[in-house]
């Protein structure tokens, strides 16, 4: 009887252990380093906390991105084109720094810690800007830069250094949050779990929704405070917002699934592939790819190692896995290691095609805001909309369309296409790229109308607003807002899904890097256009000077529209040639030196 009870207890214990093993999430731990459990850690409910943090982060910074040209121009007395370049340079540095932070997050710090540290730097940068905006001794004397007879002192010396210190500490903090937060949020889902893989797609749509929620507050309340209460109050409320976001994110630390750091750098492994391929360039590739080097995959190794089947692309890199080569990590690499290098190489052309979209976005955040200051901003007799709040129009629209897209369009498209996300990531990106070109064409047409109104009313040099409603600018913002939903969210999901598991944060930084290059390209583009048109325009360049009525912004917008359309056709060629990486677990049969994948067609 006792033996029977002991056997029953043992069976029950084995059943419990088996059930617990099924709930364990591979490659994830909790904050104490214990293996993460599916019903205790992560999931969509926990992923809401990073979404809230992202909303507060965007709330703190978006108003600065769209309205600080006015601050630099009218408070710090920079020339309009220089003020616009300061904003695009700040945005560019912020996004380019995200690559460095992402590498540290993936290989050394960890994504969760990276978010906490970065949010602190963002808080510090905003606090420094608040102090400068409040202190008269850190700013130049008051002066009307719009008065052509005024000689306004520009910010210089130690005060200018203080501005740059605060601005670029903020850029560093914002870079870290943008680099690590989306990947950390996506870490709360298991890509191999049917239900959670669909939830992860909803999470990425939720990222844009969080951006829109934060943006709604930022573009209304925060911009109003900046314009009517002063920039010290504006920077101060942003400081409070990022502090609240940090507290909410920290609340979820015991509940998060945390990515296990790799013992070796995934970036180094990618570099090793290229070095080994060059070293082995004179060796002959085997006729059968199964003869390329791969370690044996057993059940224990499968928990910690990633396995990918060989693909017949970028065959030169396969030379890194030739077994006849001398042994060593810089002389021969695993097939999976080589395939990861191929994935990164395949994503580069997609990445390059998205740069110009941020170039267009930069104009809406700078020159279009300045257009708004020349127009009639009245909504009622007693309320005027700040020009920097114009992006609220597409943001409000996105707050409605994102849930509809995720809850209605995606399930409907999923039934038609059989794709979990409704349409492929690359199709989604392409729609956005085309819409960005249309947005710039609309912007050019609206600028022609605005200048005609100024000319017809003899107001080219007038300081008072034109008899033209600011809501004419809403059309370009509206179309570009829809482009945002398709391209930027599509890019985040595309890069995260396609990247090697050890490079998830780094891969999502392809988006931020694309945006960084777009902002830097905007600065270069403005200078090139001004230089090329210096001798053929009365103003000394299409975009030269503080009087936007005398500029040729319409031609600049038209140029961007044409370039965007050409870029879209290039993208069509690139995207149709792209091969998605295999997804899901790879069942394998072990053979000599090489693992044969049973689901090669995934």
Coordinates of C-alpha atoms in Angstrom, one line a residue:
X1 CA 0.0 0.0 0.0
X2 CA 2.8 2.4 1.0
X3 CA 4.7 1.5 -2.2
X4 CA 1.6 2.3 -4.2
X5 CA 1.3 5.7 -2.5
X6 CA 4.9 6.4 -3.0
X7 CA 4.6 5.6 -6.7
X8 CA 1.5 7.9 -7.0
X9 CA 3.4 10.7 -5.2
X10 CA 6.3 10.3 -7.5
X11 CA 4.0 10.4 -10.6
X12 CA 2.3 13.5 -9.3
X13 CA 5.7 15.2 -8.7
X14 CA 6.9 14.2 -12.2
X15 CA 3.6 15.6 -13.6
X16 CA 4.0 18.9 -11.7
X17 CA 7.7 19.2 -12.8
X18 CA 6.7 18.5 -16.4
X19 CA 3.9 21.1 -16.3
X20 CA 6.4 23.7 -14.7
X21 CA 8.9 22.9 -17.5
X22 CA 6.3 23.6 -20.1
X23 CA 5.6 27.0 -18.5
X24 CA 9.3 28.0 -18.4
X25 CA 10.2 30.5 -21.1
X26 CA 13.5 29.7 -22.8
X27 CA 16.1 32.4 -22.7
X28 CA 14.3 34.6 -20.2
X29 CA 14.8 35.0 -16.4
X30 CA 13.2 37.2 -13.7
X31 CA 15.0 40.1 -12.0
X32 CA 16.7 37.7 -9.6
X33 CA 18.1 35.5 -12.3
X34 CA 15.6 32.6 -11.9
X35 CA 14.0 31.1 -15.0
X36 CA 11.0 33.1 -16.1
X37 CA 7.6 31.3 -15.8
X38 CA 4.9 32.0 -18.4
X39 CA 1.9 32.6 -16.1
X40 CA 4.0 34.6 -13.6
X41 CA 6.3 36.7 -15.7
X42 CA 5.7 38.7 -18.8
X43 CA 2.6 38.6 -21.1
X44 CA 0.6 41.4 -22.4
X45 CA -0.6 42.7 -19.0
X46 CA 3.0 43.2 -17.9
X47 CA 4.0 44.7 -21.4
X48 CA 1.5 47.5 -20.7
X49 CA 4.0 49.0 -18.3
X50 CA 6.7 49.6 -21.0
X51 CA 4.0 51.0 -23.2
X52 CA 3.0 53.5 -20.5
X53 CA 6.6 54.4 -20.0
X54 CA 6.9 55.0 -23.8
X55 CA 3.9 57.3 -23.7
X56 CA 5.4 59.4 -20.9
X57 CA 8.8 59.5 -22.8
X58 CA 7.1 60.8 -25.9
X59 CA 5.0 63.2 -23.8
X60 CA 8.2 64.7 -22.4
X61 CA 10.1 65.0 -25.7
X62 CA 7.8 65.4 -28.7
X63 CA 6.8 69.0 -27.9
X64 CA 10.5 69.9 -27.7
X65 CA 11.2 68.3 -31.1
X66 CA 8.4 70.2 -32.9
X67 CA 8.6 73.5 -31.0
X68 CA 12.2 74.1 -30.0
X69 CA 13.0 75.8 -33.4
X70 CA 11.0 78.7 -32.0
X71 CA 12.9 78.5 -28.7
X72 CA 16.3 78.5 -30.4
X73 CA 15.2 81.2 -32.9
X74 CA 13.3 83.7 -30.7
X75 CA 14.8 83.1 -27.2
X76 CA 18.4 82.1 -28.0
X77 CA 18.5 84.2 -31.2
X78 CA 19.8 81.7 -33.7
X79 CA 19.0 82.3 -37.4
X80 CA 15.9 80.2 -38.5
X81 CA 17.9 77.8 -40.7
X82 CA 20.5 77.4 -37.9
X83 CA 17.7 76.8 -35.4
X84 CA 16.2 74.1 -37.6
X85 CA 19.6 72.5 -38.1
X86 CA 20.1 72.5 -34.3
X87 CA 16.9 70.5 -33.9
X88 CA 17.7 68.0 -36.7
X89 CA 21.2 67.6 -35.3
X90 CA 19.9 66.9 -31.8
X91 CA 17.4 64.4 -33.2
X92 CA 20.1 62.8 -35.3
X93 CA 22.5 62.4 -32.5
X94 CA 19.8 61.0 -30.3
X95 CA 18.9 58.3 -32.7
X96 CA 22.5 57.5 -33.7
X97 CA 23.4 57.1 -30.0
X98 CA 20.7 54.5 -29.7
X99 CA 22.9 52.1 -31.7
X100 CA 25.7 52.3 -29.1
X101 CA 23.2 52.0 -26.2
X102 CA 21.5 49.0 -27.9
X103 CA 24.9 47.2 -28.2
X104 CA 25.6 47.8 -24.5
X105 CA 22.0 46.7 -23.7
X106 CA 22.3 43.4 -25.7
X107 CA 25.8 42.4 -24.5
X108 CA 26.6 44.0 -21.2
X109 CA 24.0 46.1 -19.3
X110 CA 20.8 44.3 -20.2
X111 CA 17.7 45.9 -21.7
X112 CA 15.8 46.5 -18.5
X113 CA 18.8 48.2 -16.7
X114 CA 19.4 50.2 -19.9
X115 CA 15.9 51.7 -19.8
X116 CA 16.3 52.7 -16.1
X117 CA 19.8 54.3 -16.6
X118 CA 18.7 56.0 -19.8
X119 CA 15.6 57.4 -18.3
X120 CA 17.7 58.9 -15.5
X121 CA 19.9 60.7 -18.1
X122 CA 16.8 61.9 -19.9
X123 CA 15.5 63.3 -16.6
X124 CA 18.9 65.0 -15.9
X125 CA 19.0 66.6 -19.4
X126 CA 15.5 68.0 -19.1
X127 CA 16.4 69.4 -15.6
X128 CA 19.4 71.2 -17.0
X129 CA 17.4 72.8 -19.8
X130 CA 14.8 73.8 -17.2
X131 CA 17.4 75.6 -15.2
X132 CA 18.8 77.5 -18.2
X133 CA 15.3 78.5 -19.4
X134 CA 14.5 79.9 -16.0
X135 CA 17.8 81.7 -15.3
X136 CA 18.2 85.1 -17.1
X137 CA 22.0 85.0 -16.6
X138 CA 22.1 81.8 -18.8
X139 CA 20.2 83.4 -21.8
X140 CA 20.8 86.4 -24.1
X141 CA 18.9 89.6 -23.5
X142 CA 15.3 89.8 -24.8
X143 CA 15.2 90.9 -28.5
X144 CA 12.8 90.7 -31.4
X145 CA 14.6 88.6 -34.1
X146 CA 11.8 89.3 -36.5
X147 CA 12.7 93.0 -36.6
X148 CA 15.2 93.4 -39.4
X149 CA 16.7 96.5 -37.7
X150 CA 17.3 94.7 -34.4
X151 CA 20.8 93.5 -33.5
X152 CA 20.1 90.6 -31.3
X153 CA 22.9 88.9 -29.3
X154 CA 23.1 85.2 -30.0
X155 CA 23.8 82.7 -27.3
X156 CA 27.5 82.2 -26.9
X157 CA 30.3 81.1 -24.6
X158 CA 29.6 79.1 -21.5
X159 CA 25.9 79.7 -21.8
X160 CA 26.0 78.0 -25.2
X161 CA 28.0 75.2 -23.7
X162 CA 25.3 74.8 -21.0
X163 CA 22.6 74.6 -23.7
X164 CA 24.5 71.9 -25.6
X165 CA 25.2 70.0 -22.4
X166 CA 21.6 69.8 -21.4
X167 CA 20.4 69.1 -25.0
X168 CA 22.8 66.2 -25.6
X169 CA 22.5 64.6 -22.2
X170 CA 18.8 64.6 -23.1
X171 CA 19.7 63.1 -26.5
X172 CA 21.7 60.3 -24.8
X173 CA 18.9 59.5 -22.4
X174 CA 16.2 59.5 -25.1
X175 CA 18.4 57.3 -27.3
X176 CA 18.7 54.7 -24.5
X177 CA 15.0 54.6 -23.9
X178 CA 14.2 54.3 -27.6
X179 CA 16.9 51.6 -28.1
X180 CA 15.9 49.4 -25.2
X181 CA 12.3 49.9 -24.3
X182 CA 10.6 48.4 -27.5
X183 CA 12.8 45.3 -27.3
X184 CA 12.3 44.9 -23.6
X185 CA 8.6 45.1 -24.1
X186 CA 8.7 42.5 -26.9
X187 CA 10.8 40.3 -24.6
X188 CA 7.6 39.8 -22.6
X189 CA 6.3 37.6 -25.4
X190 CA 7.5 34.2 -26.7
X191 CA 7.7 34.3 -30.5
X192 CA 7.3 30.5 -30.7
X193 CA 4.1 30.5 -28.7
X194 CA 1.0 30.8 -31.0
X195 CA -1.0 33.1 -28.8
X196 CA 1.9 35.3 -27.6
X197 CA 3.3 35.7 -31.1
X198 CA 0.0 37.4 -32.1
X199 CA 0.0 39.4 -28.9
X200 CA 3.5 40.7 -29.8
X201 CA 2.2 42.1 -33.1
X202 CA -0.5 43.9 -31.0
X203 CA 2.2 45.2 -28.7
X204 CA 4.1 46.8 -31.6
X205 CA 0.8 48.5 -32.7
X206 CA 0.4 49.5 -29.1
X207 CA 3.8 51.2 -29.2
X208 CA 2.5 53.6 -31.8
X209 CA -0.7 54.0 -29.8
X210 CA 1.3 54.9 -26.7
X211 CA 3.3 57.4 -28.8
X212 CA 0.0 59.0 -29.9
X213 CA -1.4 59.2 -26.4
X214 CA 1.8 60.8 -25.2
X215 CA 1.9 63.0 -28.3
X216 CA -1.6 64.2 -27.8
X217 CA -0.8 65.6 -24.3
X218 CA 2.6 66.9 -25.5
X219 CA 1.3 68.7 -28.6
X220 CA -1.6 70.3 -26.7
X221 CA -0.9 70.9 -23.0
X222 CA 2.9 71.0 -23.2
X223 CA 3.1 73.2 -26.3
X224 CA 0.5 75.6 -24.7
X225 CA 2.6 75.8 -21.6
X226 CA 5.8 76.5 -23.6
X227 CA 4.1 79.3 -25.6
X228 CA 2.1 80.9 -22.9
X229 CA 3.8 80.1 -19.6
X230 CA 7.4 80.1 -20.7
X231 CA 10.0 77.5 -21.6
X232 CA 11.1 77.1 -18.0
X233 CA 7.6 75.7 -17.3
X234 CA 7.6 73.8 -20.5
X235 CA 10.9 72.0 -19.8
X236 CA 9.8 71.6 -16.2
X237 CA 6.6 69.7 -17.0
X238 CA 8.6 67.5 -19.3
X239 CA 11.0 66.7 -16.5
X240 CA 8.0 65.6 -14.3
X241 CA 6.6 63.5 -17.1
X242 CA 9.8 61.4 -17.6
X243 CA 10.1 61.0 -13.8
X244 CA 6.6 59.6 -13.6
X245 CA 7.3 57.2 -16.6
X246 CA 10.4 56.0 -14.8
X247 CA 8.5 55.2 -11.6
X248 CA 5.8 53.3 -13.5
X249 CA 8.4 51.3 -15.4
X250 CA 10.3 50.4 -12.2
X251 CA 7.1 49.1 -10.6
X252 CA 7.1 46.2 -13.0
X253 CA 10.7 45.0 -12.4
X254 CA 9.6 41.9 -10.3
X255 CA 7.2 40.9 -13.1
X256 CA 9.3 41.3 -16.2
X257 CA 10.8 38.6 -18.4
X258 CA 14.4 39.6 -18.7
X259 CA 16.6 38.6 -21.7
X260 CA 19.6 36.5 -20.7
X261 CA 22.8 38.3 -21.8
X262 CA 25.1 36.4 -24.3
X263 CA 28.5 35.2 -23.1
X264 CA 29.9 36.4 -26.4
X265 CA 29.0 39.5 -28.3
X266 CA 26.7 38.8 -31.2
X267 CA 28.2 41.7 -33.1
X268 CA 31.7 40.1 -32.7
X269 CA 30.2 36.9 -34.1
X270 CA 28.9 38.7 -37.1
X271 CA 32.3 40.3 -37.7
X272 CA 34.0 36.8 -37.3
X273 CA 31.9 35.6 -40.2
X274 CA 33.2 38.3 -42.6
X275 CA 36.8 37.8 -41.4
X276 CA 36.6 34.0 -41.8
X277 CA 35.0 34.3 -45.2
X278 CA 37.8 36.6 -46.4
X279 CA 40.4 34.2 -45.0
X280 CA 38.8 31.3 -46.7
X281 CA 38.2 33.0 -50.0
X282 CA 40.5 30.7 -51.9
X283 CA 38.8 27.5 -50.6
X284 CA 36.2 25.6 -52.6
X285 CA 32.6 25.5 -51.3
X286 CA 31.3 22.0 -50.9
X287 CA 28.6 20.9 -53.4
X288 CA 26.3 19.9 -50.5
X289 CA 25.6 22.6 -47.9
X290 CA 25.2 19.8 -45.3
X291 CA 29.0 19.5 -45.3
X292 CA 29.4 23.0 -43.9
X293 CA 30.3 23.3 -40.2
X294 CA 27.7 23.2 -37.5
X295 CA 27.9 21.8 -34.0
X296 CA 25.6 19.0 -33.0
X297 CA 22.2 20.0 -31.7
X298 CA 20.9 18.0 -28.8
X299 CA 18.0 18.7 -26.4
X300 CA 20.2 20.4 -23.8
X301 CA 22.0 22.6 -26.3
X302 CA 18.8 23.6 -28.0
X303 CA 17.8 25.5 -24.8
X304 CA 20.7 27.9 -25.1
X305 CA 21.7 27.9 -28.8
X306 CA 20.0 29.2 -31.9
X307 CA 19.9 27.0 -35.0
X308 CA 19.1 28.2 -38.5
X309 CA 18.9 26.2 -41.7
X310 CA 21.2 27.1 -44.6
X311 CA 19.9 29.4 -47.2
X312 CA 21.2 29.8 -50.8
X313 CA 21.9 33.6 -50.6
X314 CA 25.2 35.5 -50.1
X315 CA 27.1 32.3 -50.9
X316 CA 30.5 34.0 -50.3
X317 CA 29.7 34.1 -46.6
X318 CA 29.3 30.3 -46.6
X319 CA 33.1 30.1 -47.0
X320 CA 33.3 31.1 -43.3
X321 CA 31.8 27.6 -42.5
X322 CA 34.1 25.4 -44.6
X323 CA 35.3 22.6 -42.4
X324 CA 38.6 22.2 -44.2
X325 CA 39.7 25.6 -42.8
X326 CA 41.9 25.9 -39.7
X327 CA 40.0 25.8 -36.4
X328 CA 39.3 29.0 -34.5
X329 CA 36.4 31.5 -34.1
X330 CA 38.1 33.8 -36.6
X331 CA 38.7 31.0 -39.1
X332 CA 35.6 28.8 -39.2
X333 CA 32.1 29.6 -38.0
X334 CA 28.8 27.8 -37.5
X335 CA 26.2 27.7 -40.2
X336 CA 23.8 29.4 -37.9
X337 CA 26.4 32.1 -37.3
X338 CA 26.8 32.6 -41.0
X339 CA 23.0 32.7 -41.5
X340 CA 22.7 35.4 -38.9
X341 CA 25.3 37.5 -40.8
X342 CA 23.2 37.0 -43.9
X343 CA 20.1 38.2 -42.1
X344 CA 21.8 41.4 -41.1
X345 CA 23.2 41.9 -44.6
X346 CA 19.8 41.4 -46.1
X347 CA 18.2 44.0 -43.9
X348 CA 20.7 46.7 -44.9
X349 CA 19.0 47.6 -48.3
X350 CA 15.6 47.8 -46.5
X351 CA 17.2 50.1 -43.9
X352 CA 18.7 52.4 -46.5
X353 CA 15.4 52.8 -48.3
X354 CA 13.7 54.2 -45.2
X355 CA 16.2 57.0 -44.5
X356 CA 14.4 59.6 -46.8
X357 CA 11.1 59.3 -44.9
X358 CA 12.7 60.8 -41.8
X359 CA 14.2 63.5 -44.0
X360 CA 10.5 64.4 -44.9
X361 CA 9.5 64.2 -41.2
X362 CA 12.2 66.7 -40.2
X363 CA 10.6 69.3 -42.5
X364 CA 7.2 68.9 -40.8
X365 CA 8.8 69.3 -37.4
X366 CA 10.7 72.5 -38.4
X367 CA 9.7 74.5 -41.5
X368 CA 6.0 73.5 -41.4
X369 CA 5.8 74.8 -37.8
X370 CA 7.2 78.1 -39.0
X371 CA 4.6 78.2 -41.8
X372 CA 2.0 78.0 -39.1
X373 CA 3.3 81.1 -37.4
X374 CA 2.5 83.1 -40.5
X375 CA -1.1 81.9 -40.7
X376 CA -4.4 82.5 -38.9
X377 CA -4.3 80.2 -35.8
X378 CA -7.8 81.0 -34.6
X379 CA -10.1 78.1 -33.8
X380 CA -12.7 80.4 -32.0
X381 CA -12.7 84.1 -31.2
X382 CA -11.0 83.3 -27.9
X383 CA -8.7 80.4 -28.7
X384 CA -5.8 80.0 -31.0
X385 CA -4.0 76.8 -31.8
X386 CA -0.2 76.9 -31.4
X387 CA 1.4 76.0 -34.7
X388 CA 3.6 73.4 -33.0
X389 CA 0.3 71.6 -32.0
X390 CA -0.6 70.9 -35.7
X391 CA 0.7 67.3 -35.5
X392 CA -2.2 66.7 -33.1
X393 CA -4.5 66.2 -36.1
X394 CA -2.9 63.0 -37.4
X395 CA -2.2 61.9 -33.8
X396 CA -5.9 62.1 -32.9
X397 CA -6.8 60.2 -36.1
X398 CA -4.2 57.5 -35.3
X399 CA -5.7 57.1 -31.8
X400 CA -8.9 56.0 -33.5
X401 CA -7.4 54.1 -36.5
X402 CA -4.8 52.0 -34.6
X403 CA -7.3 50.1 -32.5
X404 CA -9.5 49.6 -35.6
X405 CA -6.5 48.4 -37.7
X406 CA -5.4 46.0 -35.0
X407 CA -8.8 44.7 -34.0
X408 CA -10.7 44.7 -37.3
X409 CA -8.3 45.0 -40.3
X410 CA -5.6 42.7 -39.1
X411 CA -7.9 39.8 -38.2
X412 CA -9.7 40.3 -41.6
X413 CA -6.5 40.4 -43.5
X414 CA -5.2 37.4 -41.5
X415 CA -8.1 35.3 -42.8
X416 CA -7.4 36.4 -46.4
X417 CA -3.6 36.1 -46.4
X418 CA -3.0 33.6 -43.6
X419 CA -0.3 35.9 -42.3
X420 CA -0.5 36.4 -38.5
X421 CA 0.1 40.2 -38.9
X422 CA -2.4 40.5 -41.8
X423 CA 0.1 41.8 -44.3
X424 CA 3.9 41.3 -44.3
X425 CA 6.1 43.7 -42.6
X426 CA 7.7 44.8 -45.9
X427 CA 4.2 45.5 -47.5
X428 CA 3.4 47.7 -44.5
X429 CA 6.6 49.6 -44.8
X430 CA 6.1 50.1 -48.6
X431 CA 2.6 51.7 -48.0
X432 CA 4.1 54.2 -45.6
X433 CA 7.0 55.1 -48.0
X434 CA 4.5 55.9 -50.8
X435 CA 2.3 58.0 -48.5
X436 CA 5.3 60.1 -47.4
X437 CA 5.9 61.1 -51.0
X438 CA 2.3 62.1 -51.3
X439 CA 2.5 64.1 -48.1
X440 CA 5.4 66.1 -49.4
X441 CA 3.5 66.8 -52.7
X442 CA 0.6 68.1 -50.6
X443 CA 3.0 70.2 -48.5
X444 CA 4.3 71.8 -51.7
X445 CA 0.8 72.6 -53.0
X446 CA -0.2 74.1 -49.7
X447 CA 2.9 76.3 -49.6
X448 CA 2.1 77.6 -53.1
X449 CA -1.3 78.6 -51.8
X450 CA 0.1 80.2 -48.6
X451 CA 2.6 82.3 -50.6
X452 CA -0.1 83.4 -53.1
X453 CA -2.3 84.6 -50.3
X454 CA 0.7 86.6 -48.9
X455 CA 1.4 88.1 -52.3
X456 CA -2.2 88.9 -53.2
X457 CA -2.7 90.7 -49.9
X458 CA 0.7 92.5 -50.1
X459 CA 1.8 90.8 -46.9
X460 CA 5.1 89.2 -47.9
X461 CA 7.0 91.3 -45.3
X462 CA 4.1 91.7 -42.8
X463 CA 4.5 90.5 -39.3
X464 CA 0.7 89.9 -38.7
X465 CA -0.9 86.5 -39.7
X466 CA -2.1 85.9 -43.2
X467 CA -5.9 85.6 -43.9
X468 CA -5.4 81.8 -44.3
X469 CA -6.4 79.2 -41.7
X470 CA -3.6 77.2 -40.2
X471 CA -5.7 74.1 -40.8
X472 CA -4.6 74.0 -44.4
X473 CA -1.4 72.5 -43.1
X474 CA -3.3 69.7 -41.5
X475 CA -3.6 67.8 -44.8
X476 CA 0.2 67.1 -45.0
X477 CA 0.3 66.2 -41.4
X478 CA -2.7 63.9 -41.8
X479 CA -1.2 61.9 -44.7
X480 CA 2.2 61.6 -43.0
X481 CA 0.6 60.4 -39.8
X482 CA -0.9 57.5 -41.6
X483 CA 2.5 56.8 -43.2
X484 CA 4.0 56.8 -39.7
X485 CA 1.6 54.0 -38.7
X486 CA 2.6 51.8 -41.6
X487 CA 6.3 52.4 -42.0
X488 CA 7.7 53.0 -38.5
X489 CA 5.7 50.3 -36.7
X490 CA 6.4 48.0 -39.6
X491 CA 10.1 48.6 -39.4
X492 CA 10.2 48.0 -35.6
X493 CA 8.4 44.7 -36.0
X494 CA 10.4 43.7 -39.1
X495 CA 13.8 44.3 -37.5
X496 CA 12.8 42.6 -34.2
X497 CA 11.3 39.6 -35.9
X498 CA 14.2 39.1 -38.4
X499 CA 17.2 39.8 -36.2
X500 CA 19.2 37.1 -34.3
X501 CA 17.9 36.7 -30.8
X502 CA 21.1 38.1 -29.2
X503 CA 20.7 41.3 -31.3
X504 CA 17.0 42.3 -30.7
X505 CA 17.7 45.7 -29.2
X506 CA 20.4 46.4 -31.8
X507 CA 18.1 45.4 -34.6
X508 CA 15.3 47.7 -33.6
X509 CA 18.0 50.5 -33.7
X510 CA 18.0 50.1 -37.5
X511 CA 14.8 52.2 -37.2
X512 CA 16.4 54.8 -34.9
X513 CA 19.6 54.8 -37.0
X514 CA 17.5 55.3 -40.2
X515 CA 15.8 58.3 -38.4
X516 CA 19.2 59.6 -37.3
X517 CA 20.6 59.6 -40.8
X518 CA 17.4 61.1 -42.0
X519 CA 17.8 64.1 -39.6
X520 CA 21.5 64.5 -40.5
X521 CA 20.6 64.3 -44.2
X522 CA 18.0 67.0 -43.6
X523 CA 20.8 69.3 -42.2
X524 CA 23.0 68.5 -45.2
X525 CA 20.1 68.9 -47.6
X526 CA 19.2 72.4 -46.3
X527 CA 22.8 73.5 -46.7
X528 CA 23.2 71.9 -50.2
X529 CA 20.0 73.5 -51.4
X530 CA 20.9 76.9 -50.0
X531 CA 24.3 76.7 -51.6
X532 CA 23.0 75.5 -55.0
X533 CA 20.4 78.2 -55.2
X534 CA 22.4 81.0 -53.6
X535 CA 22.9 82.9 -56.9
X536 CA 19.5 82.3 -58.5
X537 CA 17.2 83.6 -55.8
X538 CA 16.7 87.1 -54.3
X539 CA 16.8 85.7 -50.8
X540 CA 20.2 84.1 -51.3
X541 CA 18.8 80.5 -51.3
X542 CA 15.6 78.6 -51.3
X543 CA 15.6 78.4 -47.4
X544 CA 17.8 81.4 -46.5
X545 CA 16.7 84.0 -43.9
X546 CA 14.0 84.4 -41.3
X547 CA 11.2 85.6 -43.6
X548 CA 9.6 82.4 -44.8
X549 CA 7.4 84.3 -47.2
X550 CA 10.4 85.2 -49.3
X551 CA 11.8 81.7 -49.3
X552 CA 11.0 78.9 -51.8
X553 CA 9.9 76.2 -49.4
X554 CA 7.4 74.9 -52.0
X555 CA 10.2 74.0 -54.4
X556 CA 12.1 72.2 -51.5
X557 CA 9.0 70.2 -50.6
X558 CA 8.5 69.3 -54.3
X559 CA 12.1 68.1 -54.5
X560 CA 11.6 65.9 -51.5
X561 CA 8.4 64.4 -53.0
X562 CA 10.1 63.5 -56.2
X563 CA 13.1 62.0 -54.3
X564 CA 10.7 60.0 -52.1
X565 CA 8.8 58.6 -55.1
X566 CA 12.1 57.5 -56.7
X567 CA 13.1 55.9 -53.4
X568 CA 9.8 54.0 -53.3
X569 CA 10.4 52.4 -56.6
X570 CA 13.9 51.4 -55.5
X571 CA 12.3 49.9 -52.3
X572 CA 9.9 47.8 -54.5
X573 CA 12.9 46.2 -56.2
X574 CA 14.8 45.6 -52.9
X575 CA 11.8 44.3 -50.9
X576 CA 10.7 41.8 -53.6
X577 CA 14.2 40.2 -53.5
X578 CA 14.2 39.9 -49.7
X579 CA 13.9 36.4 -48.2
X580 CA 12.4 36.2 -44.7
X581 CA 14.4 34.2 -42.2
X582 CA 13.0 30.9 -41.0
X583 CA 10.8 31.3 -37.9
X584 CA 9.9 28.8 -35.2
X585 CA 11.7 25.9 -33.6
X586 CA 14.0 23.9 -35.9
X587 CA 13.5 20.1 -35.4
X588 CA 16.8 18.4 -36.3
X589 CA 18.5 15.1 -36.9
X590 CA 22.1 15.0 -36.0
X591 CA 24.6 13.9 -38.6
X592 CA 28.4 14.1 -38.8
X593 CA 29.4 17.7 -38.1
X594 CA 26.2 19.1 -39.4
X595 CA 22.6 19.3 -38.2
X596 CA 19.9 18.6 -40.8
X597 CA 16.8 20.8 -40.2
X598 CA 13.5 19.0 -40.8
X599 CA 11.5 22.2 -41.4
X600 CA 13.7 23.9 -44.0
X601 CA 10.7 25.4 -45.7
X602 CA 9.6 27.5 -42.7

